[in-house]
mmCIF file with all atom_site columns, C-alpha atoms in Angstrom:
data_model
loop_
_atom_site.group_PDB
_atom_site.id
_atom_site.type_symbol
_atom_site.label_atom_id
_atom_site.label_alt_id
_atom_site.label_comp_id
_atom_site.label_asym_id
_atom_site.label_entity_id
_atom_site.label_seq_id
_atom_site.pdbx_PDB_ins_code
_atom_site.Cartn_x
_atom_site.Cartn_y
_atom_site.Cartn_z
_atom_site.occupancy
_atom_site.B_iso_or_equiv
_atom_site.pdbx_formal_charge
_atom_site.auth_seq_id
_atom_site.auth_comp_id
_atom_site.auth_asym_id
_atom_site.auth_atom_id
_atom_site.pdbx_PDB_model_num
ATOM 1   C CA . ASP B 1 1   ? 0.000   0.000  0.000  1.00 0.00 ? 728 ASP B CA 1
ATOM 2   C CA . GLY B 1 2   ? 1.260   3.478  -0.856 1.00 0.00 ? 729 GLY B CA 1
ATOM 3   C CA . GLY B 1 3   ? 1.361   5.985  1.921  1.00 0.00 ? 730 GLY B CA 1
ATOM 4   C CA . ILE B 1 4   ? 3.302   8.249  4.193  1.00 0.00 ? 731 ILE B CA 1
ATOM 5   C CA . THR B 1 5   ? 4.552   7.122  7.580  1.00 0.00 ? 732 THR B CA 1
ATOM 6   C CA . GLN B 1 6   ? 5.925   8.967  10.579 1.00 0.00 ? 733 GLN B CA 1
ATOM 7   C CA . SER B 1 7   ? 7.730   7.605  13.570 1.00 0.00 ? 734 SER B CA 1
ATOM 8   C CA . PRO B 1 8   ? 7.633   7.545  16.443 1.00 0.00 ? 735 PRO B CA 1
ATOM 9   C CA . LYS B 1 9   ? 4.040   8.327  17.391 1.00 0.00 ? 736 LYS B CA 1
ATOM 10  C CA . TYR B 1 10  ? 5.192   9.893  20.673 1.00 0.00 ? 737 TYR B CA 1
ATOM 11  C CA . LEU B 1 11  ? 8.629   11.315 21.406 1.00 0.00 ? 738 LEU B CA 1
ATOM 12  C CA . PHE B 1 12  ? 10.055  12.702 24.596 1.00 0.00 ? 739 PHE B CA 1
ATOM 13  C CA . ARG B 1 13  ? 12.870  15.202 24.615 1.00 0.00 ? 740 ARG B CA 1
ATOM 14  C CA . LYS B 1 14  ? 15.091  16.164 27.508 1.00 0.00 ? 741 LYS B CA 1
ATOM 15  C CA . GLU B 1 15  ? 16.398  19.678 27.932 1.00 0.00 ? 742 GLU B CA 1
ATOM 16  C CA . GLY B 1 16  ? 19.331  20.382 25.633 1.00 0.00 ? 743 GLY B CA 1
ATOM 17  C CA . GLN B 1 17  ? 18.759  17.289 23.519 1.00 0.00 ? 744 GLN B CA 1
ATOM 18  C CA . ASN B 1 18  ? 18.368  17.071 19.761 1.00 0.00 ? 745 ASN B CA 1
ATOM 19  C CA . VAL B 1 19  ? 15.717  14.666 18.502 1.00 0.00 ? 746 VAL B CA 1
ATOM 20  C CA . THR B 1 20  ? 14.903  13.470 14.991 1.00 0.00 ? 747 THR B CA 1
ATOM 21  C CA . LEU B 1 21  ? 11.439  12.760 13.634 1.00 0.00 ? 748 LEU B CA 1
ATOM 22  C CA . SER B 1 22  ? 11.171  10.335 10.766 1.00 0.00 ? 749 SER B CA 1
ATOM 23  C CA . CYS B 1 23  ? 9.017   10.793 7.659  1.00 0.00 ? 750 CYS B CA 1
ATOM 24  C CA . GLU B 1 24  ? 8.935   8.258  4.823  1.00 0.00 ? 751 GLU B CA 1
ATOM 25  C CA . GLN B 1 25  ? 6.736   8.084  1.735  1.00 0.00 ? 752 GLN B CA 1
ATOM 26  C CA . ASN B 1 26  ? 6.406   5.468  -0.992 1.00 0.00 ? 753 ASN B CA 1
ATOM 27  C CA . LEU B 1 27  ? 4.095   7.539  -3.187 1.00 0.00 ? 754 LEU B CA 1
ATOM 28  C CA . ASN B 1 28  ? 6.938   8.635  -5.486 1.00 0.00 ? 755 ASN B CA 1
ATOM 29  C CA . HIS B 1 29  ? 6.163   12.246 -4.605 1.00 0.00 ? 756 HIS B CA 1
ATOM 30  C CA . ASP B 1 30  ? 8.731   14.930 -5.330 1.00 0.00 ? 757 ASP B CA 1
ATOM 31  C CA . ALA B 1 31  ? 7.597   17.471 -2.713 1.00 0.00 ? 758 ALA B CA 1
ATOM 32  C CA . MET B 1 32  ? 7.609   16.964 1.045  1.00 0.00 ? 759 MET B CA 1
ATOM 33  C CA . TYR B 1 33  ? 6.689   19.227 3.970  1.00 0.00 ? 760 TYR B CA 1
ATOM 34  C CA . TRP B 1 34  ? 6.942   19.521 7.730  1.00 0.00 ? 761 TRP B CA 1
ATOM 35  C CA . TYR B 1 35  ? 4.252   21.297 9.742  1.00 0.00 ? 762 TYR B CA 1
ATOM 36  C CA . ARG B 1 36  ? 3.823   22.092 13.388 1.00 0.00 ? 763 ARG B CA 1
ATOM 37  C CA . GLN B 1 37  ? 0.381   22.179 15.011 1.00 0.00 ? 764 GLN B CA 1
ATOM 38  C CA . ASP B 1 38  ? -0.290  23.899 18.338 1.00 0.00 ? 765 ASP B CA 1
ATOM 39  C CA . PRO B 1 39  ? -3.654  24.049 20.137 1.00 0.00 ? 766 PRO B CA 1
ATOM 40  C CA . GLY B 1 40  ? -5.875  26.826 18.791 1.00 0.00 ? 767 GLY B CA 1
ATOM 41  C CA . GLN B 1 41  ? -3.541  27.592 15.885 1.00 0.00 ? 768 GLN B CA 1
ATOM 42  C CA . GLY B 1 42  ? -3.478  26.630 12.250 1.00 0.00 ? 769 GLY B CA 1
ATOM 43  C CA . LEU B 1 43  ? -0.744  24.396 10.893 1.00 0.00 ? 770 LEU B CA 1
ATOM 44  C CA . ARG B 1 44  ? 2.504   26.265 10.379 1.00 0.00 ? 771 ARG B CA 1
ATOM 45  C CA . LEU B 1 45  ? 5.135   25.341 7.828  1.00 0.00 ? 772 LEU B CA 1
ATOM 46  C CA . ILE B 1 46  ? 8.587   24.520 9.187  1.00 0.00 ? 773 ILE B CA 1
ATOM 47  C CA . TYR B 1 47  ? 10.454  23.356 6.080  1.00 0.00 ? 774 TYR B CA 1
ATOM 48  C CA . TYR B 1 48  ? 9.584   22.076 2.650  1.00 0.00 ? 775 TYR B CA 1
ATOM 49  C CA . SER B 1 49  ? 11.428  20.301 -0.130 1.00 0.00 ? 776 SER B CA 1
ATOM 50  C CA . GLN B 1 50  ? 10.500  20.580 -3.768 1.00 0.00 ? 777 GLN B CA 1
ATOM 51  C CA . ILE B 1 51  ? 12.872  17.868 -4.906 1.00 0.00 ? 778 ILE B CA 1
ATOM 52  C CA . VAL B 1 52  ? 15.600  15.616 -3.546 1.00 0.00 ? 779 VAL B CA 1
ATOM 53  C CA . ASN B 1 53  ? 18.726  17.427 -2.301 1.00 0.00 ? 780 ASN B CA 1
ATOM 54  C CA . ASP B 1 54  ? 16.792  20.697 -2.042 1.00 0.00 ? 781 ASP B CA 1
ATOM 55  C CA . PHE B 1 55  ? 14.826  22.249 0.825  1.00 0.00 ? 782 PHE B CA 1
ATOM 56  C CA . GLN B 1 56  ? 13.558  25.668 1.832  1.00 0.00 ? 783 GLN B CA 1
ATOM 57  C CA . LYS B 1 57  ? 12.692  27.316 5.134  1.00 0.00 ? 784 LYS B CA 1
ATOM 58  C CA . GLY B 1 58  ? 9.067   27.812 5.966  1.00 0.00 ? 785 GLY B CA 1
ATOM 59  C CA . ASP B 1 59  ? 7.552   30.291 8.400  1.00 0.00 ? 786 ASP B CA 1
ATOM 60  C CA . ILE B 1 60  ? 9.008   28.872 11.610 1.00 0.00 ? 787 ILE B CA 1
ATOM 61  C CA . ALA B 1 61  ? 12.313  27.189 10.693 1.00 0.00 ? 788 ALA B CA 1
ATOM 62  C CA . GLU B 1 62  ? 14.358  28.493 13.636 1.00 0.00 ? 789 GLU B CA 1
ATOM 63  C CA . GLY B 1 63  ? 15.478  25.669 15.895 1.00 0.00 ? 790 GLY B CA 1
ATOM 64  C CA . TYR B 1 64  ? 14.805  22.980 13.279 1.00 0.00 ? 791 TYR B CA 1
ATOM 65  C CA . SER B 1 65  ? 16.857  21.318 10.556 1.00 0.00 ? 792 SER B CA 1
ATOM 66  C CA . VAL B 1 66  ? 16.056  18.891 7.739  1.00 0.00 ? 793 VAL B CA 1
ATOM 67  C CA . SER B 1 67  ? 17.743  16.837 5.046  1.00 0.00 ? 794 SER B CA 1
ATOM 68  C CA . ARG B 1 68  ? 16.495  15.363 1.784  1.00 0.00 ? 795 ARG B CA 1
ATOM 69  C CA . GLU B 1 69  ? 19.101  12.862 0.658  1.00 0.00 ? 796 GLU B CA 1
ATOM 70  C CA . LYS B 1 70  ? 16.538  10.397 -0.682 1.00 0.00 ? 797 LYS B CA 1
ATOM 71  C CA . LYS B 1 71  ? 13.289  11.066 -2.502 1.00 0.00 ? 798 LYS B CA 1
ATOM 72  C CA . GLU B 1 72  ? 11.273  8.993  -0.043 1.00 0.00 ? 799 GLU B CA 1
ATOM 73  C CA . SER B 1 73  ? 12.704  10.387 3.190  1.00 0.00 ? 800 SER B CA 1
ATOM 74  C CA . PHE B 1 74  ? 12.542  13.841 4.821  1.00 0.00 ? 801 PHE B CA 1
ATOM 75  C CA . PRO B 1 75  ? 13.654  13.677 8.486  1.00 0.00 ? 802 PRO B CA 1
ATOM 76  C CA . LEU B 1 76  ? 13.193  16.646 10.804 1.00 0.00 ? 803 LEU B CA 1
ATOM 77  C CA . THR B 1 77  ? 15.604  17.365 13.645 1.00 0.00 ? 804 THR B CA 1
ATOM 78  C CA . VAL B 1 78  ? 14.364  19.449 16.539 1.00 0.00 ? 805 VAL B CA 1
ATOM 79  C CA . THR B 1 79  ? 17.489  21.032 17.978 1.00 0.00 ? 806 THR B CA 1
ATOM 80  C CA . SER B 1 80  ? 18.143  22.314 21.482 1.00 0.00 ? 807 SER B CA 1
ATOM 81  C CA . ALA B 1 81  ? 17.791  25.829 20.037 1.00 0.00 ? 808 ALA B CA 1
ATOM 82  C CA . GLN B 1 82  ? 14.028  25.261 19.710 1.00 0.00 ? 809 GLN B CA 1
ATOM 83  C CA . LYS B 1 83  ? 12.878  26.538 23.098 1.00 0.00 ? 810 LYS B CA 1
ATOM 84  C CA . ASN B 1 84  ? 9.261   25.480 22.861 1.00 0.00 ? 811 ASN B CA 1
ATOM 85  C CA . PRO B 1 85  ? 9.231   22.173 20.982 1.00 0.00 ? 812 PRO B CA 1
ATOM 86  C CA . THR B 1 86  ? 6.126   20.637 22.535 1.00 0.00 ? 813 THR B CA 1
ATOM 87  C CA . ALA B 1 87  ? 3.682   20.265 19.647 1.00 0.00 ? 814 ALA B CA 1
ATOM 88  C CA . PHE B 1 88  ? 2.153   17.868 17.149 1.00 0.00 ? 815 PHE B CA 1
ATOM 89  C CA . TYR B 1 89  ? 4.349   17.494 14.063 1.00 0.00 ? 816 TYR B CA 1
ATOM 90  C CA . LEU B 1 90  ? 2.886   16.507 10.717 1.00 0.00 ? 817 LEU B CA 1
ATOM 91  C CA . CYS B 1 91  ? 4.737   15.478 7.584  1.00 0.00 ? 818 CYS B CA 1
ATOM 92  C CA . ALA B 1 92  ? 3.105   15.680 4.168  1.00 0.00 ? 819 ALA B CA 1
ATOM 93  C CA . SER B 1 93  ? 3.980   14.997 0.549  1.00 0.00 ? 820 SER B CA 1
ATOM 94  C CA . SER B 1 94  ? 2.611   15.906 -2.869 1.00 0.00 ? 821 SER B CA 1
ATOM 95  C CA . ILE B 1 95  ? 3.346   14.933 -6.445 1.00 0.00 ? 822 ILE B CA 1
ATOM 96  C CA . GLN B 1 96  ? 4.659   18.426 -7.068 1.00 0.00 ? 823 GLN B CA 1
ATOM 97  C CA . LEU B 1 97  ? 4.870   21.580 -4.993 1.00 0.00 ? 824 LEU B CA 1
ATOM 98  C CA . LEU B 1 98  ? 1.414   23.034 -5.699 1.00 0.00 ? 825 LEU B CA 1
ATOM 99  C CA . GLU B 1 99  ? -0.590  19.823 -5.731 1.00 0.00 ? 826 GLU B CA 1
ATOM 100 C CA . THR B 1 100 ? -2.809  18.141 -3.139 1.00 0.00 ? 827 THR B CA 1
ATOM 101 C CA . GLN B 1 101 ? -0.859  17.154 -0.038 1.00 0.00 ? 828 GLN B CA 1
ATOM 102 C CA . TYR B 1 102 ? -1.066  13.759 1.654  1.00 0.00 ? 829 TYR B CA 1
ATOM 103 C CA . PHE B 1 103 ? -0.395  13.744 5.377  1.00 0.00 ? 830 PHE B CA 1
ATOM 104 C CA . GLY B 1 104 ? 1.266   11.286 7.695  1.00 0.00 ? 831 GLY B CA 1
ATOM 105 C CA . PRO B 1 105 ? -0.273  10.292 11.052 1.00 0.00 ? 832 PRO B CA 1
ATOM 106 C CA . GLY B 1 106 ? 1.874   12.756 13.015 1.00 0.00 ? 833 GLY B CA 1
ATOM 107 C CA . THR B 1 107 ? 4.369   12.670 15.891 1.00 0.00 ? 834 THR B CA 1
ATOM 108 C CA . ARG B 1 108 ? 3.583   14.210 19.256 1.00 0.00 ? 835 ARG B CA 1
ATOM 109 C CA . LEU B 1 109 ? 6.711   15.678 20.847 1.00 0.00 ? 836 LEU B CA 1
ATOM 110 C CA . LEU B 1 110 ? 6.783   16.289 24.580 1.00 0.00 ? 837 LEU B CA 1
ATOM 111 C CA . VAL B 1 111 ? 9.508   17.840 26.691 1.00 0.00 ? 838 VAL B CA 1
ATOM 112 C CA . LEU B 1 112 ? 10.510  16.138 29.949 1.00 0.00 ? 839 LEU B CA 1
ATOM 113 C CA . LYS C 2 1   ? -1.752  40.591 5.868  1.00 0.00 ? 483 LYS C CA 1
ATOM 114 C CA . ASN C 2 2   ? -2.650  37.218 4.391  1.00 0.00 ? 484 ASN C CA 1
ATOM 115 C CA . GLU C 2 3   ? -5.227  35.649 6.694  1.00 0.00 ? 485 GLU C CA 1
ATOM 116 C CA . VAL C 2 4   ? -7.679  32.773 6.728  1.00 0.00 ? 486 VAL C CA 1
ATOM 117 C CA . GLU C 2 5   ? -10.676 32.771 9.053  1.00 0.00 ? 487 GLU C CA 1
ATOM 118 C CA . GLN C 2 6   ? -13.100 29.945 9.713  1.00 0.00 ? 488 GLN C CA 1
ATOM 119 C CA . SER C 2 7   ? -16.501 29.968 11.328 1.00 0.00 ? 489 SER C CA 1
ATOM 120 C CA . PRO C 2 8   ? -17.863 28.659 13.506 1.00 0.00 ? 490 PRO C CA 1
ATOM 121 C CA . GLN C 2 9   ? -15.016 27.482 15.724 1.00 0.00 ? 491 GLN C CA 1
ATOM 122 C CA . ASN C 2 10  ? -17.200 24.745 17.188 1.00 0.00 ? 492 ASN C CA 1
ATOM 123 C CA . LEU C 2 11  ? -20.380 23.211 15.846 1.00 0.00 ? 493 LEU C CA 1
ATOM 124 C CA . THR C 2 12  ? -22.594 20.577 17.435 1.00 0.00 ? 494 THR C CA 1
ATOM 125 C CA . ALA C 2 13  ? -25.512 19.115 15.512 1.00 0.00 ? 495 ALA C CA 1
ATOM 126 C CA . GLN C 2 14  ? -27.891 16.187 15.531 1.00 0.00 ? 496 GLN C CA 1
ATOM 127 C CA . GLU C 2 15  ? -27.405 13.269 13.187 1.00 0.00 ? 497 GLU C CA 1
ATOM 128 C CA . GLY C 2 16  ? -29.061 13.940 9.843  1.00 0.00 ? 498 GLY C CA 1
ATOM 129 C CA . GLU C 2 17  ? -28.702 17.716 9.939  1.00 0.00 ? 499 GLU C CA 1
ATOM 130 C CA . PHE C 2 18  ? -27.287 19.735 7.036  1.00 0.00 ? 500 PHE C CA 1
ATOM 131 C CA . ILE C 2 19  ? -23.934 21.231 8.048  1.00 0.00 ? 501 ILE C CA 1
ATOM 132 C CA . THR C 2 20  ? -22.229 24.362 6.736  1.00 0.00 ? 502 THR C CA 1
ATOM 133 C CA . ILE C 2 21  ? -18.699 25.432 7.633  1.00 0.00 ? 503 ILE C CA 1
ATOM 134 C CA . ASN C 2 22  ? -17.347 28.730 6.352  1.00 0.00 ? 504 ASN C CA 1
ATOM 135 C CA . CYS C 2 23  ? -13.927 30.004 5.314  1.00 0.00 ? 505 CYS C CA 1
ATOM 136 C CA . SER C 2 24  ? -13.004 33.589 4.450  1.00 0.00 ? 506 SER C CA 1
ATOM 137 C CA . TYR C 2 25  ? -9.669  34.905 3.280  1.00 0.00 ? 507 TYR C CA 1
ATOM 138 C CA . SER C 2 26  ? -8.169  38.334 2.976  1.00 0.00 ? 508 SER C CA 1
ATOM 139 C CA . VAL C 2 27  ? -6.616  38.611 -0.493 1.00 0.00 ? 509 VAL C CA 1
ATOM 140 C CA . GLY C 2 28  ? -6.570  36.828 -3.835 1.00 0.00 ? 510 GLY C CA 1
ATOM 141 C CA . ILE C 2 29  ? -5.781  33.138 -3.955 1.00 0.00 ? 511 ILE C CA 1
ATOM 142 C CA . SER C 2 30  ? -4.836  30.556 -6.546 1.00 0.00 ? 512 SER C CA 1
ATOM 143 C CA . ALA C 2 31  ? -6.337  27.563 -4.720 1.00 0.00 ? 513 ALA C CA 1
ATOM 144 C CA . LEU C 2 32  ? -8.302  26.632 -1.609 1.00 0.00 ? 514 LEU C CA 1
ATOM 145 C CA . HIS C 2 33  ? -8.180  23.301 0.197  1.00 0.00 ? 515 HIS C CA 1
ATOM 146 C CA . TRP C 2 34  ? -10.560 21.666 2.645  1.00 0.00 ? 516 TRP C CA 1
ATOM 147 C CA . LEU C 2 35  ? -9.066  19.066 4.967  1.00 0.00 ? 517 LEU C CA 1
ATOM 148 C CA . GLN C 2 36  ? -10.441 16.795 7.676  1.00 0.00 ? 518 GLN C CA 1
ATOM 149 C CA . GLN C 2 37  ? -8.511  16.029 10.852 1.00 0.00 ? 519 GLN C CA 1
ATOM 150 C CA . HIS C 2 38  ? -9.620  12.963 12.763 1.00 0.00 ? 520 HIS C CA 1
ATOM 151 C CA . PRO C 2 39  ? -9.541  12.767 16.575 1.00 0.00 ? 521 PRO C CA 1
ATOM 152 C CA . GLY C 2 40  ? -6.291  10.798 16.421 1.00 0.00 ? 522 GLY C CA 1
ATOM 153 C CA . GLY C 2 41  ? -4.608  13.637 14.524 1.00 0.00 ? 523 GLY C CA 1
ATOM 154 C CA . GLY C 2 42  ? -4.425  12.256 10.998 1.00 0.00 ? 524 GLY C CA 1
ATOM 155 C CA . ILE C 2 43  ? -5.345  14.682 8.220  1.00 0.00 ? 525 ILE C CA 1
ATOM 156 C CA . VAL C 2 44  ? -7.087  13.848 4.957  1.00 0.00 ? 526 VAL C CA 1
ATOM 157 C CA . SER C 2 45  ? -7.425  16.212 2.025  1.00 0.00 ? 527 SER C CA 1
ATOM 158 C CA . LEU C 2 46  ? -11.067 16.502 0.976  1.00 0.00 ? 528 LEU C CA 1
ATOM 159 C CA . PHE C 2 47  ? -11.091 19.059 -1.827 1.00 0.00 ? 529 PHE C CA 1
ATOM 160 C CA . MET C 2 48  ? -8.865  21.413 -3.751 1.00 0.00 ? 530 MET C CA 1
ATOM 161 C CA . LEU C 2 49  ? -10.742 24.074 -5.706 1.00 0.00 ? 531 LEU C CA 1
ATOM 162 C CA . SER C 2 50  ? -10.096 27.367 -7.422 1.00 0.00 ? 532 SER C CA 1
ATOM 163 C CA . SER C 2 51  ? -13.601 28.108 -8.675 1.00 0.00 ? 533 SER C CA 1
ATOM 164 C CA . GLY C 2 52  ? -17.178 26.859 -8.603 1.00 0.00 ? 534 GLY C CA 1
ATOM 165 C CA . LYS C 2 53  ? -18.203 23.760 -6.752 1.00 0.00 ? 535 LYS C CA 1
ATOM 166 C CA . LYS C 2 54  ? -17.038 20.209 -6.102 1.00 0.00 ? 536 LYS C CA 1
ATOM 167 C CA . LYS C 2 55  ? -18.954 17.255 -4.696 1.00 0.00 ? 537 LYS C CA 1
ATOM 168 C CA . HIS C 2 56  ? -17.809 13.967 -3.226 1.00 0.00 ? 538 HIS C CA 1
ATOM 169 C CA . GLY C 2 57  ? -20.422 11.745 -1.653 1.00 0.00 ? 539 GLY C CA 1
ATOM 170 C CA . ARG C 2 58  ? -22.197 13.767 1.046  1.00 0.00 ? 540 ARG C CA 1
ATOM 171 C CA . LEU C 2 59  ? -19.606 16.545 0.977  1.00 0.00 ? 541 LEU C CA 1
ATOM 172 C CA . ILE C 2 60  ? -19.928 19.664 -1.163 1.00 0.00 ? 542 ILE C CA 1
ATOM 173 C CA . ALA C 2 61  ? -17.399 22.495 -1.373 1.00 0.00 ? 543 ALA C CA 1
ATOM 174 C CA . THR C 2 62  ? -18.113 25.842 -2.983 1.00 0.00 ? 544 THR C CA 1
ATOM 175 C CA . ILE C 2 63  ? -16.024 28.924 -3.536 1.00 0.00 ? 545 ILE C CA 1
ATOM 176 C CA . ASN C 2 64  ? -16.903 32.523 -4.444 1.00 0.00 ? 546 ASN C CA 1
ATOM 177 C CA . ILE C 2 65  ? -13.757 34.194 -5.679 1.00 0.00 ? 547 ILE C CA 1
ATOM 178 C CA . GLN C 2 66  ? -15.255 37.708 -5.750 1.00 0.00 ? 548 GLN C CA 1
ATOM 179 C CA . GLU C 2 67  ? -16.426 37.474 -2.136 1.00 0.00 ? 549 GLU C CA 1
ATOM 180 C CA . LYS C 2 68  ? -13.273 35.645 -0.998 1.00 0.00 ? 550 LYS C CA 1
ATOM 181 C CA . HIS C 2 69  ? -15.347 32.980 0.681  1.00 0.00 ? 551 HIS C CA 1
ATOM 182 C CA . SER C 2 70  ? -15.742 29.221 0.617  1.00 0.00 ? 552 SER C CA 1
ATOM 183 C CA . SER C 2 71  ? -18.192 26.858 2.275  1.00 0.00 ? 553 SER C CA 1
ATOM 184 C CA . LEU C 2 72  ? -18.046 23.168 3.074  1.00 0.00 ? 554 LEU C CA 1
ATOM 185 C CA . HIS C 2 73  ? -21.419 21.458 3.330  1.00 0.00 ? 555 HIS C CA 1
ATOM 186 C CA . ILE C 2 74  ? -22.211 18.033 4.723  1.00 0.00 ? 556 ILE C CA 1
ATOM 187 C CA . THR C 2 75  ? -25.599 16.532 3.880  1.00 0.00 ? 557 THR C CA 1
ATOM 188 C CA . ALA C 2 76  ? -27.286 13.888 6.066  1.00 0.00 ? 558 ALA C CA 1
ATOM 189 C CA . SER C 2 77  ? -24.596 14.263 8.742  1.00 0.00 ? 559 SER C CA 1
ATOM 190 C CA . HIS C 2 78  ? -23.460 11.192 10.669 1.00 0.00 ? 560 HIS C CA 1
ATOM 191 C CA . PRO C 2 79  ? -21.490 10.758 13.903 1.00 0.00 ? 561 PRO C CA 1
ATOM 192 C CA . ARG C 2 80  ? -18.503 9.525  11.851 1.00 0.00 ? 562 ARG C CA 1
ATOM 193 C CA . ASP C 2 81  ? -18.332 13.027 10.332 1.00 0.00 ? 563 ASP C CA 1
ATOM 194 C CA . SER C 2 82  ? -17.218 14.314 13.740 1.00 0.00 ? 564 SER C CA 1
ATOM 195 C CA . ALA C 2 83  ? -13.785 15.830 13.167 1.00 0.00 ? 565 ALA C CA 1
ATOM 196 C CA . VAL C 2 84  ? -11.966 19.125 12.775 1.00 0.00 ? 566 VAL C CA 1
ATOM 197 C CA . TYR C 2 85  ? -12.405 20.647 9.319  1.00 0.00 ? 567 TYR C CA 1
ATOM 198 C CA . ILE C 2 86  ? -9.579  22.871 8.159  1.00 0.00 ? 568 ILE C CA 1
ATOM 199 C CA . CYS C 2 87  ? -9.509  25.406 5.349  1.00 0.00 ? 569 CYS C CA 1
ATOM 200 C CA . ALA C 2 88  ? -6.167  26.244 3.735  1.00 0.00 ? 570 ALA C CA 1
ATOM 201 C CA . VAL C 2 89  ? -5.384  28.657 0.912  1.00 0.00 ? 571 VAL C CA 1
ATOM 202 C CA . ARG C 2 90  ? -2.536  29.381 -1.434 1.00 0.00 ? 572 ARG C CA 1
ATOM 203 C CA . PHE C 2 91  ? -2.290  33.137 -1.765 1.00 0.00 ? 573 PHE C CA 1
ATOM 204 C CA . ASN C 2 92  ? -1.293  34.734 -5.058 1.00 0.00 ? 574 ASN C CA 1
ATOM 205 C CA . PHE C 2 93  ? 2.004   36.405 -5.848 1.00 0.00 ? 575 PHE C CA 1
ATOM 206 C CA . GLY C 2 94  ? 5.021   34.298 -5.109 1.00 0.00 ? 576 GLY C CA 1
ATOM 207 C CA . ASN C 2 95  ? 3.608   32.081 -2.429 1.00 0.00 ? 577 ASN C CA 1
ATOM 208 C CA . GLU C 2 96  ? 4.497   28.417 -2.670 1.00 0.00 ? 578 GLU C CA 1
ATOM 209 C CA . LYS C 2 97  ? 2.977   27.495 0.674  1.00 0.00 ? 579 LYS C CA 1
ATOM 210 C CA . LEU C 2 98  ? -0.459  26.994 2.187  1.00 0.00 ? 580 LEU C CA 1
ATOM 211 C CA . THR C 2 99  ? -1.877  29.218 4.923  1.00 0.00 ? 581 THR C CA 1
ATOM 212 C CA . PHE C 2 100 ? -4.161  27.308 7.263  1.00 0.00 ? 582 PHE C CA 1
ATOM 213 C CA . GLY C 2 101 ? -7.224  28.334 9.227  1.00 0.00 ? 583 GLY C CA 1
ATOM 214 C CA . THR C 2 102 ? -7.566  27.262 12.842 1.00 0.00 ? 584 THR C CA 1
ATOM 215 C CA . GLY C 2 103 ? -10.266 24.726 12.025 1.00 0.00 ? 585 GLY C CA 1
ATOM 216 C CA . THR C 2 104 ? -13.903 24.071 12.876 1.00 0.00 ? 586 THR C CA 1
ATOM 217 C CA . ARG C 2 105 ? -14.574 21.302 15.390 1.00 0.00 ? 587 ARG C CA 1
ATOM 218 C CA . LEU C 2 106 ? -17.714 19.438 14.328 1.00 0.00 ? 588 LEU C CA 1
ATOM 219 C CA . THR C 2 107 ? -19.550 17.060 16.658 1.00 0.00 ? 589 THR C CA 1
ATOM 220 C CA . ILE C 2 108 ? -22.517 15.073 15.379 1.00 0.00 ? 590 ILE C CA 1
ATOM 221 C CA . ILE C 2 109 ? -24.726 13.615 18.106 1.00 0.00 ? 591 ILE C CA 1
ATOM 222 C CA . PRO C 2 110 ? -26.577 10.355 17.369 1.00 0.00 ? 592 PRO C CA 1
#
């Protein structure tokens, strides 16, 4: 079955620690995205990638980093510089940049 | 400022009722999306439209470009329709990203 997967479902971060959220898709989509969702707010774009080996900052990229070494993978690292990382993180992909996006199930990040 | 507003924020209705959720935006757009977020957090894209009307099953989405307004209708609502419905738009002029509304939480009571 084609789809987009995220792992883990829940992730706990200690102070000063970097953590990496996984996002994998087997839809053969060129574009991939990372969003952050906070209660009472709309989804906000962290980073996006139009094609492999390319990525661009979104609206709230500070404290985050990404890589796109393979077409099917777009991991997000939440660095210690992100002071308020507790949120629900959603990964999405689309055939091309302006097309309908397909979302993963999300990762909930909590700070210990 | 490029903004997206949804109304109502919360909506509770009886099973079988006709549901309308509204989305307004501030400036010109190239596309508008309606998405559904289930209680577990997963998001499904329902519609992408730039003009007119689209229908899928019991769901109907309309857009009025001149009035900068879109509606999502659900006919013969069912408890399984309970979810958060999110409007997202792609604004014109150099914007490659979507701007999301805060969502409408719909609860359908049996």
